[in-house]
PDB file of C-alpha atoms in Angstrom:
ATOM      1  CA  MET A   1      -6.714   2.468  -1.237  1.00 52.00           C
ATOM      2  CA  LEU A   2     -10.230   2.059  -2.541  1.00 52.00           C
ATOM      3  CA  SER A   3      -9.300   3.423  -5.949  1.00 61.00           C
ATOM      4  CA  LEU A   4      -6.522   0.819  -6.239  1.00 59.00           C
ATOM      5  CA  VAL A   5      -8.915  -1.974  -5.281  1.00 60.00           C
ATOM      6  CA  GLU A   6     -11.469  -0.701  -7.784  1.00 58.00           C
ATOM      7  CA  GLU A   7      -8.739  -0.462 -10.419  1.00 61.00           C
ATOM      8  CA  SER A   8      -7.905  -4.119  -9.833  1.00 60.00           C
ATOM      9  CA  LEU A   9     -11.509  -5.000 -10.743  1.00 60.00           C
ATOM     10  CA  GLY A  10     -10.781  -3.958 -14.335  1.00 64.00           C
ATOM     11  CA  PRO A  11     -13.877  -3.529 -16.481  1.00 66.00           C
ATOM     12  CA  ALA A  12     -15.999  -5.046 -13.690  1.00 63.00           C
ATOM     13  CA  ARG A  13     -15.520  -1.847 -11.647  1.00 64.00           C
ATOM     14  CA  SER A  14     -18.456  -0.360 -13.547  1.00 69.00           C
ATOM     15  CA  VAL A  15     -20.746  -2.866 -11.799  1.00 69.00           C
ATOM     16  CA  PRO A  16     -22.259  -1.003  -8.809  1.00 78.00           C
ATOM     17  CA  ALA A  17     -22.557  -4.131  -6.654  1.00 79.00           C
ATOM     18  CA  LEU A  18     -18.850  -4.895  -7.073  1.00 75.00           C
ATOM     19  CA  ARG A  19     -17.887  -1.316  -6.243  1.00 70.00           C
ATOM     20  CA  THR A  20     -19.971  -1.562  -3.063  1.00 77.00           C
ATOM     21  CA  LEU A  21     -18.269  -4.827  -2.149  1.00 77.00           C
ATOM     22  CA  ALA A  22     -14.860  -3.253  -2.797  1.00 72.00           C
ATOM     23  CA  GLN A  23     -15.740  -0.459  -0.366  1.00 73.00           C
ATOM     24  CA  GLN A  24     -16.853  -3.006   2.221  1.00 75.00           C
ATOM     25  CA  LEU A  25     -13.654  -5.003   1.679  1.00 72.00           C
ATOM     26  CA  CYS A  26     -11.506  -1.965   2.454  1.00 68.00           C
ATOM     27  CA  THR A  27     -13.531  -1.045   5.517  1.00 71.00           C
ATOM     28  CA  LEU A  28     -13.602  -4.562   6.962  1.00 69.00           C
ATOM     29  CA  SER A  29      -9.981  -5.296   6.175  1.00 65.00           C
ATOM     30  CA  ARG A  30      -8.763  -2.102   7.799  1.00 67.00           C
ATOM     31  CA  SER A  31     -10.457  -3.188  11.023  1.00 69.00           C
ATOM     32  CA  SER A  32      -7.818  -5.929  11.295  1.00 74.00           C
ATOM     33  CA  LEU A  33      -5.375  -3.358  12.698  1.00 80.00           C
ATOM     34  CA  GLU A  34      -5.796  -0.533  15.171  1.00 83.00           C
ATOM     35  CA  PRO A  35      -6.647   2.883  13.700  1.00 84.00           C
ATOM     36  CA  SER A  36      -3.413   4.236  15.198  1.00 89.00           C
ATOM     37  CA  THR A  37      -1.461   1.657  13.188  1.00 90.00           C
ATOM     38  CA  TRP A  38      -3.157   2.731   9.955  1.00 85.00           C
ATOM     39  CA  ARG A  39      -2.382   6.367  10.782  1.00 89.00           C
ATOM     40  CA  LYS A  40       1.297   5.380  10.835  1.00 93.00           C
ATOM     41  CA  TYR A  41       1.095   3.183   7.750  1.00 91.00           C
ATOM     42  CA  ASP A  42      -0.999   5.412   5.483  1.00 90.00           C
ATOM     43  CA  PRO A  43       1.688   8.040   4.761  1.00 93.00           C
ATOM     44  CA  SER A  44       4.275   5.303   4.084  1.00 94.00           C
ATOM     45  CA  TRP A  45       1.860   3.518   1.760  1.00 93.00           C
ATOM     46  CA  ALA A  46       1.062   6.775  -0.048  1.00 92.00           C
ATOM     47  CA  GLN A  47       4.788   7.346  -0.654  1.00 95.00           C
ATOM     48  CA  PHE A  48       5.130   3.840  -2.065  1.00 96.00           C
ATOM     49  CA  VAL A  49       2.125   4.350  -4.347  1.00 93.00           C
ATOM     50  CA  THR A  50       3.659   7.621  -5.571  1.00 94.00           C
ATOM     51  CA  PHE A  51       6.969   5.859  -6.215  1.00 96.00           C
ATOM     52  CA  CYS A  52       5.247   3.108  -8.199  1.00 94.00           C
ATOM     53  CA  ARG A  53       3.099   5.526 -10.200  1.00 92.00           C
ATOM     54  CA  ALA A  54       6.218   7.540 -11.113  1.00 95.00           C
ATOM     55  CA  GLN A  55       7.618   4.330 -12.609  1.00 93.00           C
ATOM     56  CA  GLY A  56       4.342   3.584 -14.403  1.00 93.00           C
ATOM     57  CA  LEU A  57       3.616   0.627 -12.120  1.00 93.00           C
ATOM     58  CA  ASN A  58       0.620  -0.607 -10.201  1.00 90.00           C
ATOM     59  CA  PRO A  59       1.744  -0.908  -6.558  1.00 91.00           C
ATOM     60  CA  PHE A  60      -0.094  -4.222  -6.217  1.00 88.00           C
ATOM     61  CA  ARG A  61       1.536  -5.727  -9.302  1.00 88.00           C
ATOM     62  CA  CYS A  62       5.055  -4.351  -9.156  1.00 91.00           C
ATOM     63  CA  GLY A  63       6.858  -7.383  -7.755  1.00 91.00           C
ATOM     64  CA  ALA A  64       9.254  -7.982  -4.908  1.00 94.00           C
ATOM     65  CA  GLY A  65      12.219  -6.514  -6.794  1.00 96.00           C
ATOM     66  CA  VAL A  66      10.538  -3.131  -7.099  1.00 97.00           C
ATOM     67  CA  VAL A  67       9.598  -3.205  -3.419  1.00 97.00           C
ATOM     68  CA  ALA A  68      13.216  -4.023  -2.535  1.00 97.00           C
ATOM     69  CA  CYS A  69      14.449  -1.118  -4.684  1.00 96.00           C
ATOM     70  CA  TYR A  70      11.964   1.231  -3.029  1.00 97.00           C
ATOM     71  CA  LEU A  71      13.013   0.141   0.452  1.00 96.00           C
ATOM     72  CA  THR A  72      16.667   0.571  -0.527  1.00 96.00           C
ATOM     73  CA  GLU A  73      15.917   4.106  -1.664  1.00 94.00           C
ATOM     74  CA  GLN A  74      14.131   4.768   1.640  1.00 94.00           C
ATOM     75  CA  LEU A  75      17.074   3.373   3.619  1.00 94.00           C
ATOM     76  CA  GLN A  76      19.536   5.571   1.740  1.00 94.00           C
ATOM     77  CA  ALA A  77      17.348   8.621   2.374  1.00 93.00           C
ATOM     78  CA  ALA A  78      17.146   7.756   6.082  1.00 92.00           C
ATOM     79  CA  GLN A  79      20.923   7.379   6.263  1.00 92.00           C
ATOM     80  CA  GLN A  80      21.405  10.756   4.567  1.00 93.00           C
ATOM     81  CA  ARG A  81      19.109  12.331   7.151  1.00 91.00           C
ATOM     82  CA  GLY A  82      21.062  10.621   9.909  1.00 91.00           C
ATOM     83  CA  VAL A  83      18.084   8.655  11.206  1.00 86.00           C
ATOM     84  CA  GLY A  84      17.698   4.969  11.928  1.00 85.00           C
ATOM     85  CA  PRO A  85      15.881   2.351   9.902  1.00 88.00           C
ATOM     86  CA  GLY A  86      12.490   2.932  11.588  1.00 91.00           C
ATOM     87  CA  ALA A  87      10.965   4.629   8.553  1.00 89.00           C
ATOM     88  CA  VAL A  88      12.088   1.763   6.324  1.00 93.00           C
ATOM     89  CA  GLU A  89      10.668  -0.807   8.713  1.00 95.00           C
ATOM     90  CA  ARG A  90       7.388   1.116   8.814  1.00 95.00           C
ATOM     91  CA  ALA A  91       7.316   1.330   5.000  1.00 96.00           C
ATOM     92  CA  SER A  92       7.870  -2.415   4.736  1.00 96.00           C
ATOM     93  CA  ALA A  93       5.124  -3.103   7.269  1.00 96.00           C
ATOM     94  CA  ALA A  94       2.766  -0.697   5.486  1.00 95.00           C
ATOM     95  CA  ILE A  95       3.329  -2.419   2.146  1.00 96.00           C
ATOM     96  CA  THR A  96       2.739  -5.833   3.722  1.00 94.00           C
ATOM     97  CA  ALA A  97      -0.431  -4.652   5.469  1.00 92.00           C
ATOM     98  CA  ASN A  98      -1.869  -3.152   2.300  1.00 88.00           C
ATOM     99  CA  TYR A  99      -1.117  -6.261   0.275  1.00 89.00           C
ATOM    100  CA  ARG A 100      -2.860  -8.358   2.906  1.00 85.00           C
ATOM    101  CA  LEU A 101      -5.721  -5.878   2.894  1.00 79.00           C
ATOM    102  CA  VAL A 102      -6.586  -6.925  -0.647  1.00 76.00           C
ATOM    103  CA  GLY A 103      -5.753 -10.604  -0.164  1.00 78.00           C
ATOM    104  CA  LEU A 104      -2.320 -10.662  -1.796  1.00 84.00           C
ATOM    105  CA  PRO A 105       0.796 -12.275  -0.338  1.00 89.00           C
ATOM    106  CA  SER A 106       3.409  -9.862   0.895  1.00 90.00           C
ATOM    107  CA  PRO A 107       6.070  -9.170  -1.711  1.00 89.00           C
TER     108      PRO A 107
END
């Protein structure tokens, strides 16, 4: 997460004070939810980041359409495994939480 926040700083990420503030932002923002919630969300978020990176996209700048496509892919995978939509719901919640973490509206 921190690396994505630092990446969003652009050239300013080389400023030590801003990097420190980015670290503090991540720490403080994550305190908004229980650690057990983040333990559930982190793997889902990591999968979304991997999906975006494979498409050459920044997960914080990919747009609602890309998120919808990702969630559709996750739903199809869940259906193939014969499981319910819980993983998709968790992925959606994880994406929303991470967007809010950095002050962006949920896609």
